[in-house]
Short mmCIF file of C-alpha atoms in Angstrom, two decimals:
data_model
loop_
_atom_site.label_atom_id
_atom_site.label_comp_id
_atom_site.label_asym_id
_atom_site.label_seq_id
_atom_site.Cartn_x
_atom_site.Cartn_y
_atom_site.Cartn_z
CA MET A 1 8.79 9.80 -3.96
CA TRP A 2 11.30 12.30 -5.04
CA LEU A 3 10.94 15.87 -6.23
CA PRO A 4 13.04 16.57 -9.34
CA ARG A 5 14.20 19.99 -8.14
CA HIS A 6 16.37 18.56 -5.39
CA THR A 7 20.10 18.28 -5.97
CA ALA A 8 22.36 15.36 -5.16
CA LEU A 9 22.78 14.46 -1.51
CA LEU A 10 25.86 13.05 0.16
CA CYS A 11 26.09 9.29 0.29
CA GLY A 12 25.95 7.71 3.76
CA GLN A 13 26.30 4.18 5.03
CA PHE A 14 23.74 2.04 6.75
CA GLY A 15 24.61 -1.02 8.75
CA GLY A 16 23.22 -4.45 8.05
CA PHE A 17 21.99 -4.15 4.47
CA SER A 18 23.31 -4.22 0.92
CA ARG A 19 25.01 -1.09 -0.38
CA LEU A 20 24.21 0.26 -3.81
CA PRO A 21 26.70 -0.64 -6.56
CA PRO A 22 29.60 1.84 -6.71
CA CYS A 23 29.77 1.91 -10.51
CA VAL A 24 27.17 4.65 -11.01
CA VAL A 25 27.60 7.26 -8.28
CA GLY A 26 27.56 10.81 -9.57
CA ARG A 27 25.81 14.09 -10.15
CA SER A 28 22.13 14.89 -10.06
CA GLN A 29 19.93 15.88 -13.00
CA THR A 30 17.03 18.27 -13.26
CA ALA A 31 13.75 16.66 -14.27
CA ALA A 32 10.51 17.70 -14.88
CA ALA A 33 6.51 4.82 -14.34
CA PRO A 34 2.00 -7.25 -19.06
CA PRO A 35 -0.92 -8.88 -18.52
CA PRO A 36 -2.45 -10.86 -16.93
CA ARG A 37 -1.55 -9.14 -13.63
CA ARG A 38 -0.07 -5.67 -13.17
CA PHE A 39 1.23 -3.94 -10.08
CA PHE A 40 0.82 -0.27 -10.96
CA ALA A 41 0.15 1.91 -7.94
CA ALA A 42 -1.85 5.11 -7.71
CA LYS A 43 -3.53 7.37 -5.23
CA SER A 44 -7.25 7.93 -5.15
CA SER A 45 -9.55 8.04 -2.14
CA VAL A 46 -12.62 6.72 -3.98
CA ASP A 47 -13.40 4.42 -6.87
CA THR A 48 -15.96 6.78 -8.41
CA PRO A 49 -14.71 10.38 -8.13
CA THR A 50 -17.02 13.21 -7.13
CA ASP A 51 -16.76 16.72 -8.56
CA SER A 52 -14.56 17.66 -5.60
CA ASP A 53 -12.29 14.66 -6.16
CA THR A 54 -11.98 15.53 -9.85
CA GLU A 55 -10.95 19.06 -8.99
CA ASN A 56 -8.38 17.77 -6.46
CA SER A 57 -7.01 15.40 -9.11
CA ARG A 58 -6.32 18.37 -11.36
CA ASN A 59 -4.48 20.21 -8.61
CA MET A 60 -2.46 17.39 -7.04
CA PRO A 61 0.57 15.83 -8.76
CA SER A 62 0.08 12.24 -9.86
CA ASN A 63 2.12 9.32 -11.12
CA VAL A 64 2.00 5.65 -12.06
CA GLU A 65 4.27 3.46 -9.96
CA ILE A 66 5.63 -0.06 -9.88
CA LYS A 67 8.00 -1.76 -7.46
CA ALA A 68 10.07 -4.92 -7.90
CA LYS A 69 12.73 -6.98 -6.17
CA VAL A 70 16.21 -6.68 -7.76
CA SER A 71 18.47 -9.73 -7.74
CA ASP A 72 21.46 -8.06 -9.43
CA PRO A 73 21.66 -4.35 -8.50
CA THR A 74 24.93 -3.81 -10.38
CA GLN A 75 23.46 -4.96 -13.70
CA PHE A 76 20.26 -3.01 -13.09
CA ALA A 77 22.28 0.15 -12.36
CA LYS A 78 24.29 -0.27 -15.56
CA LYS A 79 21.11 -0.55 -17.65
CA ALA A 80 19.52 2.45 -15.93
CA ALA A 81 22.67 4.51 -16.36
CA LYS A 82 22.77 3.73 -20.08
CA LEU A 83 19.11 4.66 -20.57
CA SER A 84 19.40 7.88 -18.56
CA GLN A 85 22.83 8.75 -19.97
CA SER A 86 23.89 9.68 -16.45
CA GLU A 87 25.72 8.26 -13.46
CA GLY A 88 22.72 8.67 -11.21
CA THR A 89 22.33 10.45 -7.89
CA ILE A 90 22.78 8.86 -4.45
CA ILE A 91 20.24 9.91 -1.82
CA ARG A 92 19.93 8.83 1.80
CA GLN A 93 16.41 8.70 3.19
CA HIS A 94 14.87 7.98 6.58
CA ASP A 95 11.08 7.70 6.28
CA THR A 96 8.84 7.75 9.35
CA PHE A 97 5.22 6.66 8.80
CA PHE A 98 2.56 7.96 11.16
CA ASN A 99 -0.85 6.55 12.02
CA CYS A 100 -3.37 8.04 9.60
CA SER A 101 -7.11 7.37 9.19
CA GLN A 102 -6.97 7.85 5.41
CA GLY A 103 -4.09 7.34 3.00
CA ARG A 104 -0.52 7.49 4.31
CA LEU A 105 1.42 10.22 6.05
CA LYS A 106 5.21 10.06 6.19
CA LEU A 107 8.10 12.33 7.07
CA ARG A 108 11.09 11.93 4.76
CA ASP A 109 14.40 13.00 6.32
CA PHE A 110 17.23 13.48 3.80
CA MET A 111 19.78 13.43 6.61
CA ASN A 112 21.08 16.88 5.66
CA GLU A 113 18.78 19.14 7.74
CA SER A 114 16.06 19.02 5.10
CA GLY A 115 13.02 16.87 4.58
CA GLN A 116 9.47 16.55 3.28
CA LEU A 117 6.14 15.81 4.91
CA ILE A 118 4.26 13.68 2.38
CA PHE A 119 0.62 12.62 2.31
CA TYR A 120 -0.51 10.13 -0.31
CA GLU A 121 -3.24 7.66 -1.13
CA ARG A 122 -2.30 4.40 -2.81
CA PRO A 123 -4.54 1.32 -2.57
CA ASP A 124 -2.39 -1.82 -2.40
CA THR A 125 -4.28 -3.70 -5.09
CA ASP A 126 -3.43 -4.97 -8.56
CA GLY A 127 -4.11 -2.86 -11.62
CA PRO A 128 -3.38 0.70 -12.75
CA LYS A 129 -4.62 3.49 -10.49
CA LEU A 130 -4.08 7.23 -10.42
CA SER A 131 -1.55 8.14 -7.74
CA ARG A 132 -2.10 11.46 -5.96
CA TYR A 133 0.10 13.10 -3.33
CA SER A 134 0.87 16.39 -1.62
CA ILE A 135 4.23 17.49 -0.19
CA SER A 136 5.41 20.16 2.24
CA PRO A 137 9.15 20.83 2.73
CA THR A 138 10.72 21.18 6.18
CA SER A 139 14.09 22.39 7.39
CA ASP A 140 13.79 20.65 10.76
CA PRO A 141 12.73 17.00 10.29
CA PRO A 142 13.66 15.87 13.84
CA SER A 143 11.40 18.43 15.55
CA LEU A 144 8.52 17.71 13.18
CA ARG A 145 8.97 13.97 13.77
CA THR A 146 8.68 14.53 17.52
CA VAL A 147 5.47 16.54 17.19
CA LEU A 148 3.80 14.10 14.80
CA SER A 149 4.92 11.10 16.84
CA ASP A 150 3.34 12.58 19.96
CA ALA A 151 0.15 13.53 18.12
CA LEU A 152 -0.42 10.51 15.89
CA GLY A 153 1.95 7.73 16.89
CA VAL A 154 4.51 6.00 14.64
CA LYS A 155 3.39 3.16 12.37
CA GLY A 156 6.84 2.22 11.07
CA GLU A 157 10.19 3.44 9.76
CA VAL A 158 12.18 2.80 6.58
CA ARG A 159 15.86 3.57 6.05
CA LYS A 160 17.29 3.29 2.58
CA GLU A 161 20.05 4.40 0.25
CA ARG A 162 18.60 5.36 -3.11
CA LEU A 163 20.19 5.72 -6.52
CA LEU A 164 18.04 7.99 -8.69
CA PHE A 165 18.03 7.97 -12.50
CA LEU A 166 15.85 10.25 -14.64
CA ILE A 167 14.65 8.66 -17.87
CA GLY A 168 12.26 10.89 -19.79
CA GLN A 169 9.27 11.54 -17.56
CA THR A 170 10.14 8.64 -15.26
CA ARG A 171 12.10 8.56 -12.01
CA VAL A 172 13.89 5.24 -11.69
CA HIS A 173 15.00 4.34 -8.17
CA LEU A 174 17.43 1.60 -7.21
CA ASP A 175 16.99 1.18 -3.46
CA ALA A 176 19.03 -0.64 -0.85
CA VAL A 177 16.51 -0.92 1.98
CA GLU A 178 17.68 -1.72 5.49
CA GLY A 179 16.21 -5.06 6.54
CA LEU A 180 14.74 -5.84 3.09
CA GLY A 181 17.47 -5.82 0.46
CA ASN A 182 17.56 -4.40 -3.07
CA TYR A 183 14.49 -3.11 -4.88
CA MET A 184 13.67 -0.84 -7.78
CA GLU A 185 10.83 1.63 -8.25
CA LEU A 186 9.54 3.30 -11.41
CA GLU A 187 7.57 6.51 -10.98
CA VAL A 188 6.09 7.85 -14.21
CA VAL A 189 5.31 11.51 -13.53
CA MET A 190 2.02 12.06 -15.33
CA ARG A 191 1.41 15.04 -17.57
CA PRO A 192 -2.01 16.75 -17.35
CA GLU A 193 -3.15 15.42 -20.72
CA GLN A 194 -2.08 11.81 -20.06
CA THR A 195 -4.28 8.94 -18.90
CA VAL A 196 -3.40 6.16 -16.50
CA GLU A 197 -3.10 3.85 -19.50
CA ASP A 198 -0.50 6.19 -21.03
CA GLY A 199 1.56 6.03 -17.84
CA GLN A 200 1.17 2.28 -17.73
CA GLN A 201 2.56 1.94 -21.26
CA VAL A 202 5.59 4.05 -20.36
CA ALA A 203 6.21 1.91 -17.27
CA GLU A 204 5.84 -1.37 -19.15
CA GLY A 205 8.28 -0.21 -21.81
CA LEU A 206 10.89 0.66 -19.19
CA MET A 207 10.31 -2.63 -17.38
CA GLU A 208 11.27 -4.49 -20.54
CA LYS A 209 14.35 -2.34 -21.19
CA LEU A 210 15.54 -2.70 -17.60
CA GLY A 211 14.94 -6.44 -17.51
CA VAL A 212 12.24 -6.34 -14.81
CA SER A 213 10.17 -9.53 -14.83
CA GLN A 214 6.54 -9.94 -13.80
CA GLU A 215 7.64 -12.47 -11.19
CA SER A 216 9.78 -9.88 -9.38
CA LEU A 217 6.97 -7.32 -8.97
CA VAL A 218 5.66 -6.56 -5.49
CA THR A 219 2.74 -4.58 -4.09
CA GLY A 220 2.66 -2.28 -1.09
CA ALA A 221 5.20 0.08 0.42
CA TYR A 222 8.53 -0.84 1.99
CA VAL A 223 7.05 -0.18 5.41
CA ASP A 224 4.35 -2.80 4.71
CA LEU A 225 6.98 -5.37 3.76
CA LEU A 226 8.94 -4.62 6.93
CA LEU A 227 5.83 -4.85 9.13
CA LYS A 228 4.92 -8.17 7.51
CA GLY A 229 8.34 -9.53 8.43
CA HIS A 230 9.94 -9.80 5.00
CA LYS A 231 13.66 -10.45 5.36
CA GLU A 232 16.64 -9.37 3.32
CA THR A 233 17.83 -12.01 0.89
#
């Protein structure tokens, strides 16, 4: 999950996993995600919202998300670059997930003395759902990681090199994930007046333009795939 106000970060190198294609490395942009089964993710703590939940939904940012395995990252990057009319932005990320009784809590370290503490709720089930999250920036990720690790315990860690493209209201991520391989994520940043179905239509349209098949879609977060023992292919 990436905030549009951030600028491009320096590209690093991870060992033991596929690097992103070199054809589309460049500057950052400023920015504001078919039947029968769909893998659109969202964050909501209950199926039937209360008045309090409705109010929180208004205040918290939301998006519609999908994730898929990428067999040819170079071709995917070329298509995304053409649609975004940009070279994309390379970002290094080290995510640490902590034990949490509700939703997910992770610390995202950008490896440049900045990071974000992110809480989100996203049921790992099929179908479109409203994704809600809250974010707090930090200038000292290592110290915060130590405190949260001591207090809550670490559930898992994810290291990845991300190539970010901004296409309309959608953040398109091409990720090289250590231990997993190449994946893509679409995050349609919802506008206040839009419904989940509106976000789903945007995501489906981009899926078709980017050549993302239904068969390549996956559910869950990268940390879930790593904990389940999925291997890089």
